[in-house]
Every structure is written in structure tokens, then in C-alpha cells.
Tab-separated table of C-alpha atoms in Angstrom:
chain	number	residue	atom	x	y	z
A	37	LEU	CA	0.000	0.000	0.000
A	38	PRO	CA	1.226	3.535	-0.705
A	39	GLY	CA	2.370	5.997	1.916
A	40	ILE	CA	0.223	9.103	2.382
A	41	PHE	CA	1.237	12.608	3.464
A	42	ALA	CA	-1.187	15.426	4.289
A	43	PHE	CA	0.180	18.931	4.826
A	44	LEU	CA	-2.312	21.348	6.371
A	45	ALA	CA	-1.449	25.053	6.583
A	46	ASP	CA	-3.630	27.330	8.696
A	47	ALA	CA	-5.767	30.086	7.125
A	48	LEU	CA	-4.014	30.221	3.770
A	49	LEU	CA	-5.181	32.473	0.956
A	50	VAL	CA	-5.280	30.940	-2.485
A	51	LEU	CA	-3.995	34.220	-3.889
A	52	SER	CA	-0.868	34.100	-1.767
A	53	PHE	CA	0.045	30.544	-2.632
A	54	GLN	CA	2.469	30.696	-5.521
A	55	THR	CA	4.936	33.347	-4.422
A	56	PRO	CA	6.105	32.347	-0.922
A	57	LEU	CA	5.886	28.603	-1.547
A	58	LYS	CA	8.188	28.177	-4.529
A	59	LYS	CA	9.573	24.822	-3.363
A	60	THR	CA	6.102	23.467	-2.610
A	61	ASN	CA	4.940	24.544	-6.038
A	62	ALA	CA	7.887	22.798	-7.708
A	63	LEU	CA	7.738	19.626	-5.608
A	64	ILE	CA	3.962	19.068	-5.427
A	65	ALA	CA	2.013	21.225	-7.906
A	66	GLN	CA	4.365	20.829	-10.856
A	67	MET	CA	4.758	17.116	-10.122
A	68	GLY	CA	1.036	16.502	-9.760
A	69	ILE	CA	-2.369	18.141	-9.880
A	70	THR	CA	-3.721	21.513	-8.715
A	71	PHE	CA	-7.416	21.745	-7.896
A	72	VAL	CA	-8.352	25.326	-8.764
A	73	ASN	CA	-11.863	25.075	-7.277
A	74	ALA	CA	-11.182	23.654	-3.818
A	75	TYR	CA	-13.309	24.867	-0.903
A	76	VAL	CA	-14.108	24.399	2.774
A	77	PRO	CA	-17.676	23.985	4.065
A	78	SER	CA	-16.944	26.312	6.988
A	79	ALA	CA	-14.403	29.150	6.910
A	80	LEU	CA	-13.047	28.627	10.418
A	81	CYS	CA	-10.295	26.440	11.849
A	82	CYS	CA	-12.078	23.996	14.140
A	83	PRO	CA	-15.189	23.202	12.062
A	84	SER	CA	-13.029	22.899	8.950
A	85	ARG	CA	-10.483	20.579	10.588
A	86	ALA	CA	-13.325	18.471	11.952
A	87	SER	CA	-14.672	18.196	8.390
A	88	ILE	CA	-11.272	17.014	7.140
A	89	LEU	CA	-11.014	14.372	9.862
A	90	THR	CA	-14.590	13.083	9.603
A	91	GLY	CA	-15.392	13.690	5.921
A	92	LYS	CA	-18.613	15.333	7.124
A	93	TYR	CA	-20.358	18.680	6.884
A	94	PRO	CA	-20.536	20.687	10.151
A	95	HIS	CA	-24.228	19.869	10.650
A	96	ASN	CA	-23.200	16.194	10.842
A	97	HIS	CA	-20.055	16.418	12.992
A	98	HIS	CA	-21.598	19.233	15.095
A	99	VAL	CA	-18.430	21.295	15.491
A	100	VAL	CA	-19.840	24.739	14.757
A	101	ASN	CA	-17.107	27.154	15.894
A	102	ASN	CA	-13.792	27.405	17.758
A	103	THR	CA	-15.172	27.140	21.314
A	104	LEU	CA	-15.697	24.161	23.608
A	105	GLU	CA	-19.373	25.145	23.675
A	106	GLY	CA	-19.272	24.942	19.877
A	107	ASN	CA	-18.043	21.310	20.256
A	108	CYS	CA	-14.398	22.112	19.376
A	109	SER	CA	-12.427	19.191	20.860
A	110	SER	CA	-15.132	18.732	23.500
A	111	LYS	CA	-15.917	15.543	25.395
A	112	LEU	CA	-18.874	15.052	23.056
A	113	TRP	CA	-16.638	15.332	19.975
A	114	GLN	CA	-14.229	12.841	21.528
A	115	LYS	CA	-17.010	10.367	22.238
A	116	ILE	CA	-19.160	10.659	19.118
A	117	GLN	CA	-16.829	11.622	16.237
A	118	GLU	CA	-13.176	10.852	17.024
A	119	PRO	CA	-13.506	7.044	16.931
A	120	TYR	CA	-14.757	7.265	13.328
A	121	THR	CA	-12.298	9.724	11.798
A	122	PHE	CA	-10.402	8.537	8.756
A	123	PRO	CA	-7.091	8.134	10.687
A	124	ALA	CA	-8.883	5.820	13.144
A	125	VAL	CA	-10.114	3.700	10.230
A	126	LEU	CA	-6.682	3.774	8.560
A	127	LYS	CA	-5.004	2.440	11.665
A	128	ALA	CA	-7.603	-0.070	12.830
A	129	MET	CA	-8.877	-1.400	9.506
A	130	CYS	CA	-6.113	-0.772	6.959
A	131	GLY	CA	-3.012	-1.504	9.021
A	132	TYR	CA	-1.417	1.939	8.631
A	133	GLN	CA	1.051	3.381	11.105
A	134	THR	CA	-0.123	6.939	11.655
A	135	PHE	CA	1.693	10.107	12.693
A	136	PHE	CA	0.306	13.508	13.648
A	137	ALA	CA	2.306	16.677	14.317
A	138	GLY	CA	1.053	20.229	14.790
A	139	LYS	CA	-2.216	22.019	15.452
A	140	TYR	CA	-5.131	19.625	15.934
A	141	LEU	CA	-8.294	21.443	17.071
A	142	ASN	CA	-8.271	24.881	18.686
A	143	GLU	CA	-9.431	23.733	22.121
A	144	TYR	CA	-7.329	20.565	22.179
A	145	GLY	CA	-5.677	20.213	25.588
A	146	ALA	CA	-8.347	22.145	27.497
A	147	GLU	CA	-8.655	20.827	31.045
A	148	ASP	CA	-12.426	20.456	30.670
A	149	ALA	CA	-11.814	18.099	27.754
A	150	GLY	CA	-9.146	15.825	29.207
A	151	GLY	CA	-6.063	18.022	28.855
A	152	VAL	CA	-3.046	17.051	26.775
A	153	GLY	CA	-3.259	13.528	28.161
A	154	HIS	CA	-6.025	12.802	25.697
A	155	VAL	CA	-4.678	11.152	22.546
A	156	PRO	CA	-7.414	10.684	19.932
A	157	PRO	CA	-7.917	7.147	18.622
A	158	GLY	CA	-6.185	6.408	15.365
A	159	TRP	CA	-2.732	7.859	15.988
A	160	SER	CA	0.344	5.702	16.501
A	161	PHE	CA	2.524	8.766	17.125
A	162	TRP	CA	1.023	11.996	18.486
A	163	TYR	CA	2.719	15.415	18.708
A	164	ALA	CA	-0.123	17.902	19.096
A	165	LEU	CA	-0.086	21.584	19.991
A	166	GLU	CA	-2.020	22.542	23.089
A	167	LYS	CA	-4.837	24.871	21.976
A	168	ASN	CA	-4.363	27.489	19.254
A	169	SER	CA	-1.530	28.703	17.067
A	170	LYS	CA	1.852	29.673	18.494
A	171	TYR	CA	5.434	29.667	17.236
A	172	TYR	CA	7.281	29.904	20.578
A	173	ASN	CA	6.374	29.314	24.244
A	174	TYR	CA	3.937	26.476	23.660
A	175	THR	CA	3.180	23.006	25.004
A	176	LEU	CA	3.045	19.852	22.920
A	177	SER	CA	1.311	16.639	23.818
A	178	VAL	CA	3.930	14.004	23.025
A	179	ASN	CA	1.901	10.802	23.016
A	180	GLY	CA	-0.122	12.207	25.917
A	181	LYS	CA	2.765	13.706	27.922
A	182	ALA	CA	3.209	17.475	28.139
A	183	ARG	CA	6.433	18.864	26.683
A	184	ARG	CA	7.050	22.580	27.159
A	185	HIS	CA	8.950	24.677	24.612
A	186	GLY	CA	10.427	28.145	25.105
A	187	GLU	CA	11.713	30.859	22.810
A	188	ASN	CA	15.092	29.591	21.593
A	189	TYR	CA	14.847	29.525	17.805
A	190	SER	CA	17.182	26.581	17.247
A	191	VAL	CA	15.143	24.211	19.425
A	192	ASP	CA	11.705	25.800	19.799
A	193	TYR	CA	10.488	27.381	16.554
A	194	LEU	CA	7.409	25.256	16.001
A	195	THR	CA	7.528	24.840	12.217
A	196	ASP	CA	11.103	23.544	12.461
A	197	VAL	CA	10.234	21.335	15.441
A	198	LEU	CA	7.437	19.745	13.403
A	199	ALA	CA	9.839	19.203	10.517
A	200	ASN	CA	12.392	17.473	12.755
A	201	MET	CA	9.792	15.234	14.390
A	202	SER	CA	8.505	14.247	10.967
A	203	LEU	CA	11.975	13.459	9.674
A	204	ASP	CA	12.589	11.299	12.750
A	205	PHE	CA	9.395	9.360	12.055
A	206	LEU	CA	10.439	8.712	8.456
A	207	GLU	CA	13.843	7.583	9.654
A	208	TYR	CA	12.665	5.147	12.336
A	209	LYS	CA	9.172	3.989	11.272
A	210	SER	CA	8.460	0.383	10.385
A	211	ASN	CA	9.140	-0.516	6.768
A	212	PHE	CA	6.692	-3.408	6.978
A	213	GLU	CA	3.521	-1.298	7.298
A	214	PRO	CA	2.178	1.520	5.146
A	215	PHE	CA	2.265	4.954	6.756
A	216	PHE	CA	0.111	8.050	6.973
A	217	MET	CA	1.439	11.408	8.161
A	218	MET	CA	-0.561	14.544	8.887
A	219	ILE	CA	1.504	17.674	9.494
A	220	ALA	CA	-0.554	20.707	10.484
A	221	THR	CA	1.524	23.859	10.743
A	222	PRO	CA	-0.041	26.836	12.537
A	223	ALA	CA	1.666	29.011	9.916
A	224	PRO	CA	0.483	31.343	8.500
A	225	HIS	CA	-1.962	31.907	11.389
A	226	SER	CA	-1.461	34.798	13.810
A	227	PRO	CA	0.711	35.789	15.665
A	228	TRP	CA	2.638	35.554	12.367
A	229	THR	CA	6.071	35.079	13.902
A	230	PRO	CA	8.607	34.370	11.140
A	231	ALA	CA	11.886	32.550	11.609
A	232	PRO	CA	14.759	35.006	12.232
A	233	GLN	CA	16.287	34.441	8.789
A	234	TYR	CA	13.042	35.473	7.084
A	235	THR	CA	12.131	38.658	8.951
A	236	LYS	CA	13.441	40.832	6.093
A	237	SER	CA	11.709	38.929	3.296
A	238	PHE	CA	8.982	40.440	1.097
A	239	GLN	CA	9.596	43.995	2.256
A	240	ASN	CA	7.694	45.413	-0.712
A	241	VAL	CA	4.725	43.021	-0.503
A	242	SER	CA	1.276	44.300	0.420
A	243	ALA	CA	-2.207	42.802	0.411
A	244	PRO	CA	-3.855	42.490	-3.023
A	245	ARG	CA	-5.811	45.528	-4.186
A	246	ASN	CA	-8.618	43.762	-6.021
A	247	SER	CA	-11.812	45.549	-6.990
A	248	ASN	CA	-13.441	44.578	-3.676
A	249	PHE	CA	-10.587	46.021	-1.589
A	250	ASN	CA	-11.504	48.879	0.788
A	251	ILE	CA	-15.012	49.405	-0.586
A	252	HIS	CA	-18.305	49.448	1.268
A	253	GLY	CA	-20.127	46.109	1.248
A	254	LYS	CA	-23.406	47.487	0.012
A	255	ASN	CA	-26.355	45.101	-0.292
A	256	LYS	CA	-24.652	42.681	2.128
A	257	HIS	CA	-25.625	41.506	5.609
A	258	TRP	CA	-25.207	43.947	8.487
A	259	LEU	CA	-21.871	42.597	9.727
A	260	ILE	CA	-20.270	43.530	6.419
A	261	ARG	CA	-22.103	46.842	6.234
A	262	GLN	CA	-20.775	47.925	9.667
A	263	ALA	CA	-17.169	48.045	8.439
A	264	LYS	CA	-15.721	51.546	8.204
A	265	THR	CA	-15.128	52.718	4.637
A	266	PRO	CA	-12.618	53.883	3.680
A	267	MET	CA	-10.381	52.120	6.166
A	268	SER	CA	-8.035	54.240	8.223
A	269	ASN	CA	-4.390	54.428	7.201
A	270	SER	CA	-3.478	52.572	10.391
A	271	SER	CA	-5.850	49.716	9.498
A	272	ILE	CA	-4.388	49.426	6.012
A	273	GLN	CA	-0.861	49.401	7.411
A	274	PHE	CA	-1.908	46.755	9.933
A	275	LEU	CA	-3.359	44.411	7.313
A	276	ASP	CA	-0.415	44.940	4.963
A	277	ASP	CA	2.017	44.120	7.793
A	278	ALA	CA	-0.003	41.022	8.637
A	279	TYR	CA	-0.028	39.910	5.001
A	280	ARG	CA	3.754	40.309	4.753
A	281	LYS	CA	4.407	38.425	7.996
A	282	ARG	CA	2.124	35.597	6.904
A	283	TRP	CA	4.216	35.189	3.777
A	284	GLN	CA	7.360	35.207	5.907
A	285	THR	CA	6.064	32.375	8.124
A	286	LEU	CA	5.284	30.326	5.007
A	287	LEU	CA	8.940	30.270	4.000
A	288	SER	CA	9.586	27.871	6.888
A	289	VAL	CA	6.650	25.729	5.752
A	290	ASP	CA	8.265	25.660	2.318
A	291	ASP	CA	11.516	24.457	3.916
A	292	LEU	CA	9.635	21.761	5.862
A	293	ILE	CA	8.050	20.370	2.711
A	294	GLU	CA	11.361	20.348	0.845
A	295	LYS	CA	13.063	18.436	3.690
A	296	LEU	CA	10.357	15.794	3.863
A	297	VAL	CA	10.095	15.263	0.101
A	298	LYS	CA	13.886	14.870	-0.085
A	299	LYS	CA	13.777	12.404	2.811
A	300	LEU	CA	11.158	10.328	1.000
A	301	GLU	CA	13.363	10.384	-2.085
A	302	VAL	CA	16.432	9.262	-0.145
A	303	ASN	CA	14.371	6.478	1.435
A	304	GLY	CA	13.204	5.322	-1.996
A	305	GLU	CA	9.568	5.954	-1.036
A	306	LEU	CA	8.690	9.108	-2.949
A	307	ASP	CA	7.277	7.360	-6.022
A	308	ASN	CA	4.938	5.285	-3.841
A	309	THR	CA	3.660	8.133	-1.650
A	310	TYR	CA	0.668	10.422	-2.152
A	311	ILE	CA	1.279	13.967	-0.927
A	312	PHE	CA	-1.602	16.377	-0.278
A	313	TYR	CA	-1.182	20.075	0.475
A	314	THR	CA	-4.122	22.243	1.544
A	315	SER	CA	-5.444	24.645	4.191
A	316	ASP	CA	-8.366	24.752	6.624
A	317	ASN	CA	-9.738	28.093	5.421
A	318	GLY	CA	-8.928	31.237	3.503
A	319	PHE	CA	-8.432	34.727	4.892
A	320	HIS	CA	-9.481	38.241	4.056
A	321	THR	CA	-7.271	41.314	4.101
A	322	GLY	CA	-9.245	44.460	3.384
A	323	GLN	CA	-11.990	43.115	1.125
A	324	PHE	CA	-15.215	45.056	1.769
A	325	SER	CA	-13.188	47.081	4.306
A	326	LEU	CA	-12.847	44.099	6.686
A	327	PRO	CA	-9.234	44.360	7.920
A	328	ILE	CA	-8.211	40.739	8.716
A	329	ASP	CA	-9.997	37.521	9.618
A	330	LYS	CA	-12.134	34.766	8.084
A	331	ARG	CA	-15.621	33.391	9.007
A	332	GLN	CA	-17.355	35.009	6.027
A	333	LEU	CA	-19.134	33.319	3.141
A	334	TYR	CA	-17.117	34.899	0.311
A	335	GLU	CA	-14.552	33.278	-1.969
A	336	PHE	CA	-11.582	34.802	-0.169
A	337	ASP	CA	-12.555	32.944	3.016
A	338	ILE	CA	-13.922	29.625	1.714
A	339	LYS	CA	-11.521	28.886	-1.170
A	340	VAL	CA	-8.264	27.070	-0.402
A	341	PRO	CA	-5.302	25.586	-2.273
A	342	LEU	CA	-5.274	21.844	-2.907
A	343	LEU	CA	-2.252	20.186	-4.503
A	344	VAL	CA	-1.689	16.447	-4.850
A	345	ARG	CA	1.128	14.335	-6.245
A	346	GLY	CA	1.529	10.587	-6.125
A	347	PRO	CA	1.417	7.267	-7.987
A	348	GLY	CA	-0.534	7.452	-11.221
A	349	ILE	CA	-0.931	11.265	-11.128
A	350	LYS	CA	0.421	12.976	-14.215
A	351	PRO	CA	2.589	16.051	-13.606
A	352	ASN	CA	1.649	19.701	-14.013
A	353	GLN	CA	-2.125	19.256	-14.252
A	354	THR	CA	-4.987	21.512	-13.230
A	355	ASN	CA	-8.492	20.325	-12.444
A	356	LYS	CA	-11.595	22.546	-12.402
A	357	MET	CA	-13.971	20.161	-10.628
A	358	LEU	CA	-15.708	21.478	-7.499
A	359	VAL	CA	-13.998	19.777	-4.566
A	360	ALA	CA	-14.190	20.280	-0.811
A	361	ASN	CA	-12.202	19.278	2.245
A	362	ILE	CA	-14.883	16.698	3.139
A	363	ASP	CA	-13.434	14.779	0.180
A	364	LEU	CA	-9.991	14.297	1.754
A	365	GLY	CA	-10.985	11.543	4.192
A	366	PRO	CA	-12.837	9.458	1.579
A	367	THR	CA	-9.939	9.923	-0.854
A	368	ILE	CA	-7.311	8.735	1.609
A	369	LEU	CA	-9.406	5.729	2.653
A	370	ASP	CA	-10.000	4.924	-1.016
A	371	ILE	CA	-6.248	5.011	-1.647
A	372	ALA	CA	-5.821	2.578	1.250
A	373	GLY	CA	-8.375	0.221	-0.306
A	374	TYR	CA	-11.142	0.709	2.267
A	375	ASP	CA	-14.783	0.254	1.212
A	376	LEU	CA	-16.273	3.738	1.454
A	377	ASN	CA	-19.785	2.290	1.702
A	378	LYS	CA	-18.862	1.305	5.252
A	379	THR	CA	-18.426	4.954	6.267
A	380	GLN	CA	-20.936	7.708	7.008
A	381	MET	CA	-18.883	10.343	5.186
A	382	ASP	CA	-20.540	13.112	3.178
A	383	GLY	CA	-17.629	13.689	0.786
A	384	MET	CA	-16.503	11.992	-2.418
A	385	SER	CA	-13.244	10.237	-3.228
A	386	LEU	CA	-10.972	12.308	-5.457
A	387	LEU	CA	-9.099	9.197	-6.596
A	388	PRO	CA	-10.863	8.981	-9.998
A	389	LEU	CA	-9.920	12.616	-10.646
A	390	LEU	CA	-6.329	12.007	-9.519
A	391	ARG	CA	-6.010	9.081	-11.900
A	392	GLY	CA	-7.560	11.010	-14.762
A	393	ASP	CA	-10.479	8.625	-15.203
A	394	LYS	CA	-12.825	9.537	-18.042
A	395	ASN	CA	-16.571	10.153	-17.739
A	396	VAL	CA	-16.473	10.737	-13.975
A	397	THR	CA	-19.827	11.817	-12.524
A	398	TRP	CA	-19.127	14.712	-10.192
A	399	ARG	CA	-20.988	17.219	-8.018
A	400	SER	CA	-22.057	20.644	-9.222
A	401	ASP	CA	-22.623	22.158	-5.773
A	402	PHE	CA	-21.814	21.848	-2.094
A	403	LEU	CA	-22.877	23.351	1.232
A	404	VAL	CA	-21.226	26.155	3.217
A	405	GLU	CA	-22.460	26.658	6.787
A	406	TYR	CA	-21.368	28.583	9.851
A	407	GLN	CA	-22.761	29.391	13.292
A	408	GLY	CA	-21.445	32.666	14.721
A	409	GLU	CA	-19.662	32.883	18.056
A	410	GLY	CA	-20.270	36.355	19.463
A	411	TYR	CA	-19.333	37.644	22.894
A	412	ASN	CA	-21.691	37.909	25.867
A	413	GLY	CA	-20.271	41.143	27.244
A	414	SER	CA	-19.244	44.421	25.691
A	415	ASP	CA	-15.678	44.813	24.398
A	416	PRO	CA	-13.887	47.252	26.749
A	417	THR	CA	-11.701	48.471	23.894
A	418	CYS	CA	-14.821	49.312	21.865
A	419	PRO	CA	-17.244	50.784	24.439
A	420	GLY	CA	-19.715	51.953	21.810
A	421	LEU	CA	-20.528	48.381	20.771
A	422	GLY	CA	-23.243	46.284	22.341
A	423	PRO	CA	-23.016	42.605	23.319
A	424	GLY	CA	-23.095	39.822	20.775
A	425	VAL	CA	-20.132	40.822	18.618
A	426	THR	CA	-16.539	39.652	18.695
A	427	HIS	CA	-13.130	40.001	17.038
A	428	CYS	CA	-13.537	43.779	16.865
A	429	PHE	CA	-10.157	45.014	15.601
A	430	PRO	CA	-8.683	47.273	14.432
A	431	ASP	CA	-10.800	50.451	14.703
A	432	CYS	CA	-13.620	48.431	16.301
A	433	VAL	CA	-14.563	46.689	13.061
A	434	CYS	CA	-16.187	43.424	14.145
A	435	GLU	CA	-15.557	40.209	12.248
A	436	ASP	CA	-18.078	37.933	13.960
A	437	SER	CA	-21.304	37.943	15.951
A	438	TYR	CA	-23.947	35.609	17.334
A	439	ASN	CA	-26.127	36.108	14.282
A	440	ASN	CA	-23.310	35.715	11.777
A	441	THR	CA	-25.034	32.392	11.176
A	442	TYR	CA	-25.638	31.408	7.588
A	443	ALA	CA	-25.816	28.601	5.064
A	444	CYS	CA	-24.987	28.716	1.353
A	445	VAL	CA	-25.125	26.596	-1.760
A	446	ARG	CA	-22.006	27.092	-3.866
A	447	THR	CA	-22.743	25.974	-7.437
A	448	LEU	CA	-20.271	25.439	-10.253
A	449	SER	CA	-21.599	23.884	-13.445
A	450	ALA	CA	-21.375	24.308	-17.196
A	451	SER	CA	-24.126	26.923	-17.080
A	452	TRP	CA	-23.717	28.650	-13.717
A	453	ASP	CA	-21.013	29.871	-11.317
A	454	LEU	CA	-23.317	30.873	-8.492
A	455	GLN	CA	-23.528	31.293	-4.728
A	456	TYR	CA	-26.818	31.451	-2.828
A	457	CYS	CA	-26.808	32.239	0.931
A	458	GLU	CA	-29.383	32.695	3.695
A	459	PHE	CA	-28.755	34.276	7.123
A	460	ASP	CA	-30.333	33.383	10.435
A	461	ASP	CA	-30.798	37.000	11.507
A	462	ARG	CA	-33.611	39.486	12.013
A	463	GLU	CA	-33.437	40.475	8.372
A	464	VAL	CA	-33.563	36.855	7.177
A	465	PHE	CA	-30.999	38.211	4.728
A	466	VAL	CA	-30.296	36.582	1.350
A	467	GLU	CA	-27.155	37.053	-0.747
A	468	VAL	CA	-26.719	35.742	-4.283
A	469	TYR	CA	-23.687	36.173	-6.536
A	470	ASN	CA	-23.072	35.374	-10.190
A	471	LEU	CA	-19.328	34.800	-10.141
A	472	THR	CA	-19.085	34.583	-13.905
A	473	ALA	CA	-19.983	38.245	-14.239
A	474	ASP	CA	-18.831	39.307	-10.756
A	475	PRO	CA	-15.882	37.184	-9.539
A	476	HIS	CA	-15.196	39.480	-6.560
A	477	GLN	CA	-18.798	39.237	-5.311
A	478	ILE	CA	-19.482	42.954	-5.229
A	479	ASN	CA	-23.091	42.874	-6.468
A	480	ASN	CA	-25.733	40.974	-4.518
A	481	ILE	CA	-28.306	39.983	-7.146
A	482	ALA	CA	-30.842	38.403	-4.771
A	483	LYS	CA	-33.501	40.956	-5.758
A	484	THR	CA	-32.962	40.736	-9.506
A	485	ILE	CA	-32.191	37.090	-10.293
A	486	ASP	CA	-34.923	34.922	-11.790
A	487	GLN	CA	-37.485	33.894	-9.171
A	488	GLU	CA	-37.469	30.253	-10.254
A	489	ILE	CA	-33.720	30.012	-9.669
A	490	LEU	CA	-34.163	31.508	-6.194
A	491	GLU	CA	-36.819	28.972	-5.308
A	492	LYS	CA	-34.760	26.062	-6.591
A	493	MET	CA	-31.674	27.250	-4.683
A	494	ASN	CA	-33.714	27.728	-1.518
A	495	TYR	CA	-35.037	24.181	-1.862
A	496	ARG	CA	-31.578	22.794	-2.614
A	497	LEU	CA	-30.209	24.559	0.474
A	498	MET	CA	-32.820	22.888	2.660
A	499	MET	CA	-31.915	19.521	1.175
A	500	LEU	CA	-28.182	19.977	1.787
A	501	GLN	CA	-28.686	21.292	5.322
A	502	SER	CA	-30.420	18.061	6.254
A	503	CYS	CA	-28.287	15.695	4.167
A	504	SER	CA	-26.143	12.879	5.491
A	505	GLY	CA	-23.826	10.503	3.668
A	506	ALA	CA	-25.068	9.615	0.184
A	507	THR	CA	-27.847	12.230	0.251
A	508	CYS	CA	-25.137	14.922	0.346
A	509	ARG	CA	-24.038	13.729	-3.087
A	510	THR	CA	-27.369	13.947	-4.922
A	511	PRO	CA	-27.565	16.019	-8.133
A	512	GLY	CA	-27.476	19.798	-7.753
A	513	VAL	CA	-29.837	22.326	-9.265
A	514	PHE	CA	-27.990	22.482	-12.586
A	515	ASP	CA	-27.338	18.746	-12.921
A	516	PRO	CA	-29.455	16.847	-15.512
A	517	GLY	CA	-30.602	14.478	-12.779
A	518	TYR	CA	-31.966	17.196	-10.481
A	519	ARG	CA	-35.634	16.936	-9.572
A	520	PHE	CA	-37.518	19.941	-8.156
A	521	ASP	CA	-41.023	19.625	-6.747
A	522	PRO	CA	-42.466	23.139	-6.338
A	523	ARG	CA	-45.218	21.720	-4.104
A	524	LEU	CA	-42.572	21.366	-1.399
A	525	MET	CA	-42.002	25.122	-1.376
A	526	PHE	CA	-44.044	27.329	0.907
A	527	SER	CA	-44.358	30.558	-1.019
A	528	ASN	CA	-44.406	33.963	0.638
A	529	HIS	CA	-44.167	36.690	-1.970
A	530	GLY	CA	-42.401	34.143	-4.173
A	531	LEU	CA	-39.331	33.208	-2.127
A	532	ARG	CA	-40.054	31.517	1.162
A	533	ALA	CA	-38.499	33.485	3.997
A	534	ARG	CA	-37.059	30.682	6.086
A	535	ARG	CA	-35.008	31.026	9.221
A	536	PHE	CA	-32.783	28.006	9.636
A	537	SER	CA	-32.081	27.164	13.247
A	538	ALA	CA	-28.966	26.162	15.109
A	539	GLN	CA	-30.229	22.568	15.293
A	540	PHE	CA	-29.085	22.128	11.689
A	541	LEU	CA	-25.613	23.268	12.656
């Protein structure tokens, strides 16, 4: 059986991929396939990572945000979902030796959830970061034992520590069992601490100035409309500095990937190893005057890089199929020869696409869903704001709130490149974008698009929000096999105003 690598960077823009990661591009993209339409079903770390591990949409794994209350690494997650993740199946059913190093889930190691002594089922070797992203002064769970690291670059810089642990595994692992490695670097997540040798890199780099940069998000939900336009000079400098530092941290990720690919080559295992490179979500830097964060429904937050090389994959390919991170688990199990009918996963195996099979039946849409976090009290640094909002920085621009709760159908077919979204807020707000005509999602066409399309998308959204397993893979609105029964719609001035509740999420 082949070896399998999965590299997971944190909050990585698609736009920023090529420049800082030159070695990764040469060693993975140019030697394999680039999926140019790869997405996450939730633009936030913990729900997205849970989707990768389980192959499920958030409404099925029930991790809805980054908090313990949102089921992030909670006791409930550990009991209900962890035993059925794809690494658990790989180890128990396929005979793989498994290795994890890096950031697991944001609340991993919390005392209320078992601390760092908890090692999830499915991992032969476990080197997990306690809680969220850091580069120095952190604690690792080393097979359930706490190991503290300080601030000495040569022994503590986390990206390099992960590289060294991974190299050690490749050196000393059993050669009589197939292996799976998952390396999850916090980079380029905040606090964006680059290695000392890279602090002067990209001095002239700034965030992209696309047509949606620093403009008012008119005709969008209230959280976008509250952003201050134009942004202050200090906010623009802040986001540009953050963008530059994120690139700097990725240079160490690039080094890590080069070291591990070379090690595989030296070991004679490179040609029999699949290597995946992706991220858990995108990131925005000034679009619609939102300084920096994620959690939004737009392309810059839900689109991620996905590169794969391995046996049977022709070099230097691009693929335009609509893929999502719920597909990674099924793909890896398929590579290992496991019967996917035995799983409850919502995703699809990418293996036919990797092999270049002809006449592959593929999806034309998928679900995006998010349940906002919010903050019970008022932010003391922003006294003018009421409760319910959070991540209000800089200049008191808030990036999240309790009612930043939405669900979308993202459609990509021969006839449509479309996104349809509904909000669970007082406005019962709807956003629709035609990305063929408006790739930067400036114009919300919910009030002008054909009523029949709105009704079909509303119905399709309801179907996807309640789907599980095979029903998540039924034909989308623009597939020939789609069936729409208008009797199932409850019309109110045409489009049914439906508030979806947290029970779906």
C-alpha cells in the first residue's frame, strides 16, 4: 500500500500561494495536480479541521465554531466523532502506522476536555499543539505527555520542530507497514512570527488591491455593512504588515516540505507516496473594508489551495472540478483500499480525478455553513458596541457575531457559477452572486435574479442542510438528474423566507 502525506497550513489564501511557496509549487504542484476550485464547508479552523477528519459537513459532525461550547475538541466530539475519523479507520482497519504533528483542534488540551493527556484514537505517534496557534512558548502533547517549549529559535520554533519530528518518524518507522502522516503547521496563522532568517523577506509586498478592496459592502448583511469605509491608514498598514508576515512564516513551511520530500526520495519511497497540500480556510485582508480575519461566506474565506502528487498522477495538471475538504478523508481511505460504503462520510473520493479517469460523474454544488460565536459582554476596547459581537479590531470593526449564522449553496456547473446564501438574523438576509460576471462578489443579485432560480436554490439549500452521507451527493440544481417539486415550497411573496435554526448546525 502507498504511503500518504497530508500537509495542512492554517488560514491560507489561495492568492498568496504561488509566491512564498516556490519549493512546494515545484515539488507538489508541478509534479502533480492543482485543484483550482477547492473549498471548505466552513471558513473557520475547528469546524473545517473536523470536516477534514470526519469527511462530514458541520451539521453532521456538530463542530460549529472554535469554542468548547461549539463542540471544538469537547468531550462530546471525543465520544461521538473521534472514533470514526479517517485516521482511526486507517489504523484499525487498513493496518497503517499513523503520525500527527502540529495544530489539531483549537481547544485541544483544554482541562475540561481531558487536557493534553487525551490522545485521539487512530494515531500511533502523536505530537499535538495545546490549543491554538503559536510559534514559541507552547506546550506539545507528546503521546499524551506534556512537553514545554520556550523561545530559543534553534530548538523551539514550532515549524522547524514539526519538521524534525517528521523526519525522525520517516527515519525510524516500520518498513513493513504503510504509513500516513498529517503535518498541520499553525503558519500562517497569527501571531505571524517568522523565523529570524526570514524577517526581512517580502519587504515590498502588500495585500492584493482587487476591486473589492476597501469598498463598502453594500447590499450585504449587516456585519459587512458595519465596516468603516474607507479604512483608516493605520488599518491598512496593519493588514499589509499582517499579510507580509504571513508570507514570511510560510517560507519555513516551504523548507519543511522540501526536507520531507527529499527524505522520502532518499528512502526510496517518494514514487509510492501520495502527498496532499491544503489549508483549513482562507483569509481576508481588506476586502469590503474588513481588515483581517475569516468566518465570512465569500470566496476569499472559503476557497483554499489543494495540490496532490503521487502514484498514477500525471505532472503539471490543473483540475476545475468542485472539490471540498470533506473529500480528503474518503480519498485517503479509497487510496488505502477501504470500502467507502462502510463509512458515514458526506464527501466523495478524489481518486478517480487524480487518476484522470474519463466520464467521472461529479458534483455541481456543495454546502457552506457557519454558526457565529459572538461575545456575551461588551468589548472594553470598543465601548460603543453592544453585546453579541466579537473580534472587533482594528478600529472596532467586528468580524463575527452571534447572528453571523448562515448557510450557502455554492454551485459550479457548465451553465452557472453561483452562490446562494441565507442568514439566520432578524433580516432573514439573502445574498446571491453570479461569479461569472462578478468574480469578486461585489453585487448581490438576490432581488434581480430569476425567481425560479431563487426557489430552486432555496429548496436545494434545505436539502443539503439536512443531508447525510449519500444524500449529500445527490444532483445539484444544474445537474441533468436534479428533480424539483415546487409543491414542497411554501411561497411567501415568491421566495419563502425561512429562518434556519442552530439545530441544523
